[in-house]
Amino acid sequence: MSNRHSIIPIRDALSRVNQNVNLIGFVRESSFPRKSLGTDYVSILKIVDESYKDEEFSVHLFTEKLEHLPVVRSYKDIIILYQVKIEEFNGRIDAVFKKKSSSYALFDEQSCIDCNPYQASPGFRLLRPDIGFIRRMGNLCATFPFRGGGMDEYLLSLKHLKNKEYFDVVCKVLHVEKTANNTWMLFVWDGTDTPPLSFDMHLQDDEQSRLPLHVEQFPLPMDIICSFPCVGTVLRVMTNEAHEKFGLNFKGIGQWVRIRNMTCEVHFGLWKGLLLSSSRFRFLPNNDNTVLDCIRNFNFRVAEEEGRLPSWSSPPYLTVVDYENVPFATLMDLLTKPEVDVTVKCIVRVVAVFPPQAKDFCRPIESGQYRMRLTLEDPTARIHATLSGDNWVKFFGDSFSIVILKSKVNKLLGVLDGEDSSSVRNPPWIQCCISLNSGEYRICGTSFVG
DNA sequence: TTAGGGTTAG
């Protein structure tokens, strides 16, 4: 017969509405700990045990301090919960952690062995009879069935990102960085390329020609950039302002996760993911089927000679290049290998030019050379590249008519003229050779063919 | 108290 001190199976908790119970379970999902709209911090965990493995049981935890909320570290983590209140809401039965009377402790596979939790709420005291429960769960965790969670209908790869919809992403978290205004940014990757975006034609010339190179306000440190993959988009995901101290509490860096119920928007032609206050995450084992699919597709892609081409690009291109034999590279290849003085071939879009007006860039600058700056983009990065001197003439030809140059640049930028004009422009893919000279990317050996 | 949810357009 159970009493107030004994752990009960989750299934039995369903018939204990308005009672306090003790539970133990594997943590399958967690919300991102956040400030509630009341006075406390809140996190919602989904737990399972042997009695309740097909569904998941929600536990709502409220604490006065953010650091008192559980920080889950892995898909094998085990939580023991003392004196959580079973409540019913809208026909669903959940547990609520009461900050005055409840307590919890978190264990991983290792800390189950000596029952020494890696995290516990203030006042947690392990009851001696529960040692056996914890060890038993520790033994189970390697074989306990793991389900990816969430309906597959919500799952999108970065390749199929959609603006302003709610979706899930299975991705590897590469990095977390604090941004200027006290929110945090996650850098996530699934090996695919986000779709190319179009650009608002209503921007002023100045804004069109000075598009930002990345979502983050300041460039990342070089050692971080260099740790990112060079193929596939690294999506920037902003946290919500309720997610205080996000980066200090999130233990998912380097892990595959499923982020659930996130959204995204477009920031100057760059995809920007957004966490919602209702977003949550699941750690995924490396042998999760969706993770294996991502890795398999990526390995298949990079094994091909054309794996470094944007998956959204296809010939014919607006340009031809002299050096057919130079290797294809992504813009991230260029950014992460700055010490190598080579020429590579890239498939990119020209998303901006500076100066913006044809009358300015078809007039030689003081040195007598033509010179302009192109903002190039592929699914991995944006860079500024210079087109100048002989390379400029090679690119545009030796007709210096403003009308002709303007028409060529408009084609590069995806600006439709005349009757086809539209409120957005969609730059086409071009091929170009890029070399790095004295810290400057230069377009070379490339000719516009229209 | 707080959240609870696959939702916002009728």
mmCIF file of N, CA and C in Angstrom, chain A residues 168-241:
data_model
loop_
_atom_site.group_PDB
_atom_site.id
_atom_site.type_symbol
_atom_site.label_atom_id
_atom_site.label_comp_id
_atom_site.label_asym_id
_atom_site.label_seq_id
_atom_site.Cartn_x
_atom_site.Cartn_y
_atom_site.Cartn_z
ATOM 1 N N ASP A 168 8.794 22.300 -36.178
ATOM 2 C CA ASP A 168 9.865 21.672 -35.404
ATOM 3 C C ASP A 168 11.079 21.506 -36.311
ATOM 4 N N VAL A 169 12.251 21.516 -35.715
ATOM 5 C CA VAL A 169 13.473 21.266 -36.468
ATOM 6 C C VAL A 169 14.327 20.262 -35.697
ATOM 7 N N VAL A 170 14.836 19.270 -36.392
ATOM 8 C CA VAL A 170 15.849 18.399 -35.806
ATOM 9 C C VAL A 170 17.203 18.909 -36.283
ATOM 10 N N CYS A 171 18.040 19.299 -35.348
ATOM 11 C CA CYS A 171 19.281 19.966 -35.748
ATOM 12 C C CYS A 171 20.362 19.743 -34.698
ATOM 13 N N LYS A 172 21.570 20.025 -35.110
ATOM 14 C CA LYS A 172 22.683 20.002 -34.161
ATOM 15 C C LYS A 172 22.915 21.431 -33.689
ATOM 16 N N VAL A 173 23.022 21.623 -32.387
ATOM 17 C CA VAL A 173 23.289 22.956 -31.857
ATOM 18 C C VAL A 173 24.807 23.154 -31.858
ATOM 19 N N LEU A 174 25.270 24.107 -32.661
ATOM 20 C CA LEU A 174 26.709 24.294 -32.807
ATOM 21 C C LEU A 174 27.270 25.274 -31.793
ATOM 22 N N HIS A 175 26.453 26.248 -31.426
ATOM 23 C CA HIS A 175 26.991 27.332 -30.606
ATOM 24 C C HIS A 175 25.828 28.131 -30.029
ATOM 25 N N VAL A 176 26.073 28.762 -28.890
ATOM 26 C CA VAL A 176 25.103 29.686 -28.299
ATOM 27 C C VAL A 176 25.859 30.949 -27.927
ATOM 28 N N GLU A 177 25.307 32.084 -28.259
ATOM 29 C CA GLU A 177 26.026 33.346 -28.052
ATOM 30 C C GLU A 177 25.059 34.385 -27.489
ATOM 31 N N LYS A 178 25.532 35.171 -26.552
ATOM 32 C CA LYS A 178 24.719 36.273 -26.048
ATOM 33 C C LYS A 178 24.734 37.393 -27.075
ATOM 34 N N THR A 179 23.570 37.972 -27.347
ATOM 35 C CA THR A 179 23.542 39.077 -28.300
ATOM 36 C C THR A 179 23.478 40.391 -27.535
ATOM 37 N N ALA A 180 23.511 41.473 -28.271
ATOM 38 C CA ALA A 180 23.703 42.766 -27.639
ATOM 39 C C ALA A 180 22.617 43.115 -26.631
ATOM 40 N N ASN A 181 21.386 42.752 -26.918
ATOM 41 C CA ASN A 181 20.304 43.239 -26.057
ATOM 42 C C ASN A 181 19.791 42.183 -25.077
ATOM 43 N N ASN A 182 20.715 41.404 -24.522
ATOM 44 C CA ASN A 182 20.364 40.466 -23.456
ATOM 45 C C ASN A 182 19.536 39.278 -23.899
ATOM 46 N N THR A 183 19.358 39.132 -25.196
ATOM 47 C CA THR A 183 18.806 37.870 -25.657
ATOM 48 C C THR A 183 19.975 37.037 -26.170
ATOM 49 N N TRP A 184 19.667 35.797 -26.481
ATOM 50 C CA TRP A 184 20.712 34.864 -26.885
ATOM 51 C C TRP A 184 20.410 34.344 -28.272
ATOM 52 N N MET A 185 21.452 33.850 -28.913
ATOM 53 C CA MET A 185 21.290 33.327 -30.253
ATOM 54 C C MET A 185 21.850 31.914 -30.312
ATOM 55 N N LEU A 186 21.055 30.996 -30.854
ATOM 56 C CA LEU A 186 21.552 29.638 -31.086
ATOM 57 C C LEU A 186 21.985 29.531 -32.539
ATOM 58 N N PHE A 187 23.006 28.757 -32.774
ATOM 59 C CA PHE A 187 23.474 28.494 -34.134
ATOM 60 C C PHE A 187 23.247 27.013 -34.387
ATOM 61 N N VAL A 188 22.306 26.719 -35.278
ATOM 62 C CA VAL A 188 21.912 25.323 -35.482
ATOM 63 C C VAL A 188 22.087 24.930 -36.941
ATOM 64 N N TRP A 189 22.206 23.630 -37.157
ATOM 65 C CA TRP A 189 22.582 23.118 -38.487
ATOM 66 C C TRP A 189 21.989 21.738 -38.668
ATOM 67 N N ASP A 190 21.473 21.458 -39.858
ATOM 68 C CA ASP A 190 21.025 20.086 -40.137
ATOM 69 C C ASP A 190 21.619 19.533 -41.425
ATOM 70 N N GLY A 191 22.574 20.277 -42.000
ATOM 71 C CA GLY A 191 23.256 19.786 -43.208
ATOM 72 C C GLY A 191 22.599 20.190 -44.507
ATOM 73 N N THR A 192 21.422 20.848 -44.426
ATOM 74 C CA THR A 192 20.743 21.275 -45.655
ATOM 75 C C THR A 192 20.857 22.790 -45.820
ATOM 76 N N ASP A 193 20.454 23.262 -46.996
ATOM 77 C CA ASP A 193 20.526 24.691 -47.323
ATOM 78 C C ASP A 193 19.158 25.343 -47.164
ATOM 79 N N THR A 194 19.107 26.442 -46.454
ATOM 80 C CA THR A 194 17.837 27.177 -46.391
ATOM 81 C C THR A 194 17.516 27.753 -47.773
ATOM 82 N N PRO A 195 16.231 27.920 -48.078
ATOM 83 C CA PRO A 195 15.861 28.414 -49.412
ATOM 84 C C PRO A 195 16.326 29.859 -49.616
ATOM 85 N N PRO A 196 16.676 30.206 -50.860
ATOM 86 C CA PRO A 196 17.034 31.596 -51.142
ATOM 87 C C PRO A 196 15.822 32.501 -50.960
ATOM 88 N N LEU A 197 16.076 33.713 -50.512
ATOM 89 C CA LEU A 197 14.983 34.645 -50.244
ATOM 90 C C LEU A 197 15.003 35.778 -51.265
ATOM 91 N N SER A 198 13.877 36.437 -51.397
ATOM 92 C CA SER A 198 13.838 37.609 -52.272
ATOM 93 C C SER A 198 13.979 38.866 -51.414
ATOM 94 N N PHE A 199 14.203 39.970 -52.064
ATOM 95 C CA PHE A 199 14.504 41.224 -51.363
ATOM 96 C C PHE A 199 13.452 42.265 -51.676
ATOM 97 N N ASP A 200 13.118 42.995 -50.653
ATOM 98 C CA ASP A 200 12.106 44.045 -50.780
ATOM 99 C C ASP A 200 12.654 45.188 -51.640
ATOM 100 N N MET A 201 11.918 45.529 -52.682
ATOM 101 C CA MET A 201 12.381 46.602 -53.567
ATOM 102 C C MET A 201 12.146 47.986 -52.967
ATOM 103 N N HIS A 202 11.414 48.025 -51.853
ATOM 104 C CA HIS A 202 11.079 49.331 -51.292
ATOM 105 C C HIS A 202 12.190 49.898 -50.405
ATOM 106 N N LEU A 203 13.233 49.101 -50.185
ATOM 107 C CA LEU A 203 14.346 49.640 -49.402
ATOM 108 C C LEU A 203 14.991 50.788 -50.168
ATOM 109 N N GLN A 204 15.533 51.736 -49.451
ATOM 110 C CA GLN A 204 16.291 52.815 -50.071
ATOM 111 C C GLN A 204 17.573 52.239 -50.682
ATOM 112 N N ASP A 205 18.152 52.987 -51.637
ATOM 113 C CA ASP A 205 19.408 52.559 -52.261
ATOM 114 C C ASP A 205 20.448 52.205 -51.209
ATOM 115 N N ASP A 206 20.512 53.058 -50.197
ATOM 116 C CA ASP A 206 21.534 52.892 -49.187
ATOM 117 C C ASP A 206 21.354 51.564 -48.437
ATOM 118 N N GLU A 207 20.087 51.234 -48.128
ATOM 119 C CA GLU A 207 19.824 49.974 -47.422
ATOM 120 C C GLU A 207 20.056 48.780 -48.338
ATOM 121 N N GLN A 208 19.664 48.944 -49.617
ATOM 122 C CA GLN A 208 19.872 47.853 -50.579
ATOM 123 C C GLN A 208 21.352 47.537 -50.712
ATOM 124 N N SER A 209 22.183 48.585 -50.694
ATOM 125 C CA SER A 209 23.586 48.360 -51.002
ATOM 126 C C SER A 209 24.397 48.002 -49.766
ATOM 127 N N ARG A 210 23.790 48.176 -48.586
ATOM 128 C CA ARG A 210 24.537 47.859 -47.356
ATOM 129 C C ARG A 210 23.824 46.775 -46.566
ATOM 130 N N LEU A 211 23.400 45.740 -47.243
ATOM 131 C CA LEU A 211 22.749 44.634 -46.536
ATOM 132 C C LEU A 211 23.719 44.047 -45.516
ATOM 133 N N PRO A 212 23.214 43.676 -44.329
ATOM 134 C CA PRO A 212 24.113 43.085 -43.323
ATOM 135 C C PRO A 212 24.650 41.742 -43.812
ATOM 136 N N LEU A 213 25.834 41.385 -43.334
ATOM 137 C CA LEU A 213 26.445 40.113 -43.746
ATOM 138 C C LEU A 213 25.940 38.937 -42.909
ATOM 139 N N HIS A 214 25.358 39.233 -41.755
ATOM 140 C CA HIS A 214 24.856 38.144 -40.904
ATOM 141 C C HIS A 214 23.774 38.687 -39.990
ATOM 142 N N VAL A 215 23.043 37.769 -39.370
ATOM 143 C CA VAL A 215 21.944 38.163 -38.480
ATOM 144 C C VAL A 215 22.493 38.792 -37.206
ATOM 145 N N GLU A 216 23.592 38.218 -36.685
ATOM 146 C CA GLU A 216 24.136 38.726 -35.425
ATOM 147 C C GLU A 216 24.709 40.132 -35.624
ATOM 148 N N GLN A 217 24.613 40.932 -34.581
ATOM 149 C CA GLN A 217 25.036 42.328 -34.721
ATOM 150 C C GLN A 217 26.545 42.446 -34.942
ATOM 151 N N PHE A 218 27.299 41.618 -34.239
ATOM 152 C CA PHE A 218 28.748 41.655 -34.370
ATOM 153 C C PHE A 218 29.232 40.312 -34.916
ATOM 154 N N PRO A 219 30.288 40.338 -35.720
ATOM 155 C CA PRO A 219 30.779 39.061 -36.250
ATOM 156 C C PRO A 219 31.221 38.142 -35.117
ATOM 157 N N LEU A 220 31.025 36.849 -35.310
ATOM 158 C CA LEU A 220 31.473 35.873 -34.316
ATOM 159 C C LEU A 220 32.998 35.813 -34.303
ATOM 160 N N PRO A 221 33.585 35.416 -33.178
ATOM 161 C CA PRO A 221 35.038 35.198 -33.154
ATOM 162 C C PRO A 221 35.431 34.157 -34.206
ATOM 163 N N MET A 222 36.611 34.355 -34.750
ATOM 164 C CA MET A 222 37.070 33.495 -35.846
ATOM 165 C C MET A 222 37.123 32.020 -35.439
ATOM 166 N N ASP A 223 37.507 31.737 -34.194
ATOM 167 C CA ASP A 223 37.615 30.320 -33.819
ATOM 168 C C ASP A 223 36.240 29.651 -33.791
ATOM 169 N N ILE A 224 35.205 30.437 -33.492
ATOM 170 C CA ILE A 224 33.842 29.878 -33.514
ATOM 171 C C ILE A 224 33.412 29.633 -34.964
ATOM 172 N N ILE A 225 33.591 30.651 -35.811
ATOM 173 C CA ILE A 225 33.244 30.505 -37.237
ATOM 174 C C ILE A 225 33.923 29.260 -37.815
ATOM 175 N N CYS A 226 35.202 29.113 -37.459
ATOM 176 C CA CYS A 226 35.976 28.007 -38.043
ATOM 177 C C CYS A 226 35.526 26.645 -37.522
ATOM 178 N N SER A 227 34.766 26.636 -36.434
ATOM 179 C CA SER A 227 34.282 25.348 -35.922
ATOM 180 C C SER A 227 32.986 24.923 -36.613
ATOM 181 N N PHE A 228 32.412 25.803 -37.435
ATOM 182 C CA PHE A 228 31.135 25.485 -38.093
ATOM 183 C C PHE A 228 31.387 24.688 -39.374
ATOM 184 N N PRO A 229 30.414 23.857 -39.773
ATOM 185 C CA PRO A 229 30.541 23.159 -41.047
ATOM 186 C C PRO A 229 30.528 24.165 -42.203
ATOM 187 N N CYS A 230 31.192 23.804 -43.303
ATOM 188 C CA CYS A 230 31.249 24.697 -44.465
ATOM 189 C C CYS A 230 30.163 24.407 -45.487
ATOM 190 N N VAL A 231 29.436 23.327 -45.289
ATOM 191 C CA VAL A 231 28.338 22.996 -46.196
ATOM 192 C C VAL A 231 27.059 22.924 -45.369
ATOM 193 N N GLY A 232 25.993 23.507 -45.913
ATOM 194 C CA GLY A 232 24.725 23.557 -45.179
ATOM 195 C C GLY A 232 24.637 24.855 -44.395
ATOM 196 N N THR A 233 23.413 25.337 -44.245
ATOM 197 C CA THR A 233 23.209 26.624 -43.576
ATOM 198 C C THR A 233 23.324 26.486 -42.060
ATOM 199 N N VAL A 234 24.008 27.445 -41.441
ATOM 200 C CA VAL A 234 23.964 27.558 -39.980
ATOM 201 C C VAL A 234 22.889 28.600 -39.666
ATOM 202 N N LEU A 235 21.749 28.112 -39.211
ATOM 203 C CA LEU A 235 20.627 29.013 -38.943
ATOM 204 C C LEU A 235 20.798 29.689 -37.592
ATOM 205 N N ARG A 236 20.585 30.974 -37.573
ATOM 206 C CA ARG A 236 20.600 31.738 -36.325
ATOM 207 C C ARG A 236 19.191 31.700 -35.734
ATOM 208 N N VAL A 237 19.100 31.355 -34.461
ATOM 209 C CA VAL A 237 17.797 31.282 -33.787
ATOM 210 C C VAL A 237 17.836 32.176 -32.556
ATOM 211 N N MET A 238 16.955 33.162 -32.521
ATOM 212 C CA MET A 238 16.913 34.098 -31.396
ATOM 213 C C MET A 238 16.054 33.534 -30.276
ATOM 214 N N THR A 239 16.504 33.726 -29.058
ATOM 215 C CA THR A 239 15.647 33.355 -27.930
ATOM 216 C C THR A 239 14.637 34.470 -27.693
ATOM 217 N N ASN A 240 13.643 34.122 -26.894
ATOM 218 C CA ASN A 240 12.613 35.054 -26.485
ATOM 219 C C ASN A 240 13.127 35.853 -25.284
ATOM 220 N N GLU A 241 12.629 37.046 -25.070
ATOM 221 C CA GLU A 241 13.150 37.850 -23.956
ATOM 222 C C GLU A 241 12.839 37.226 -22.587
#
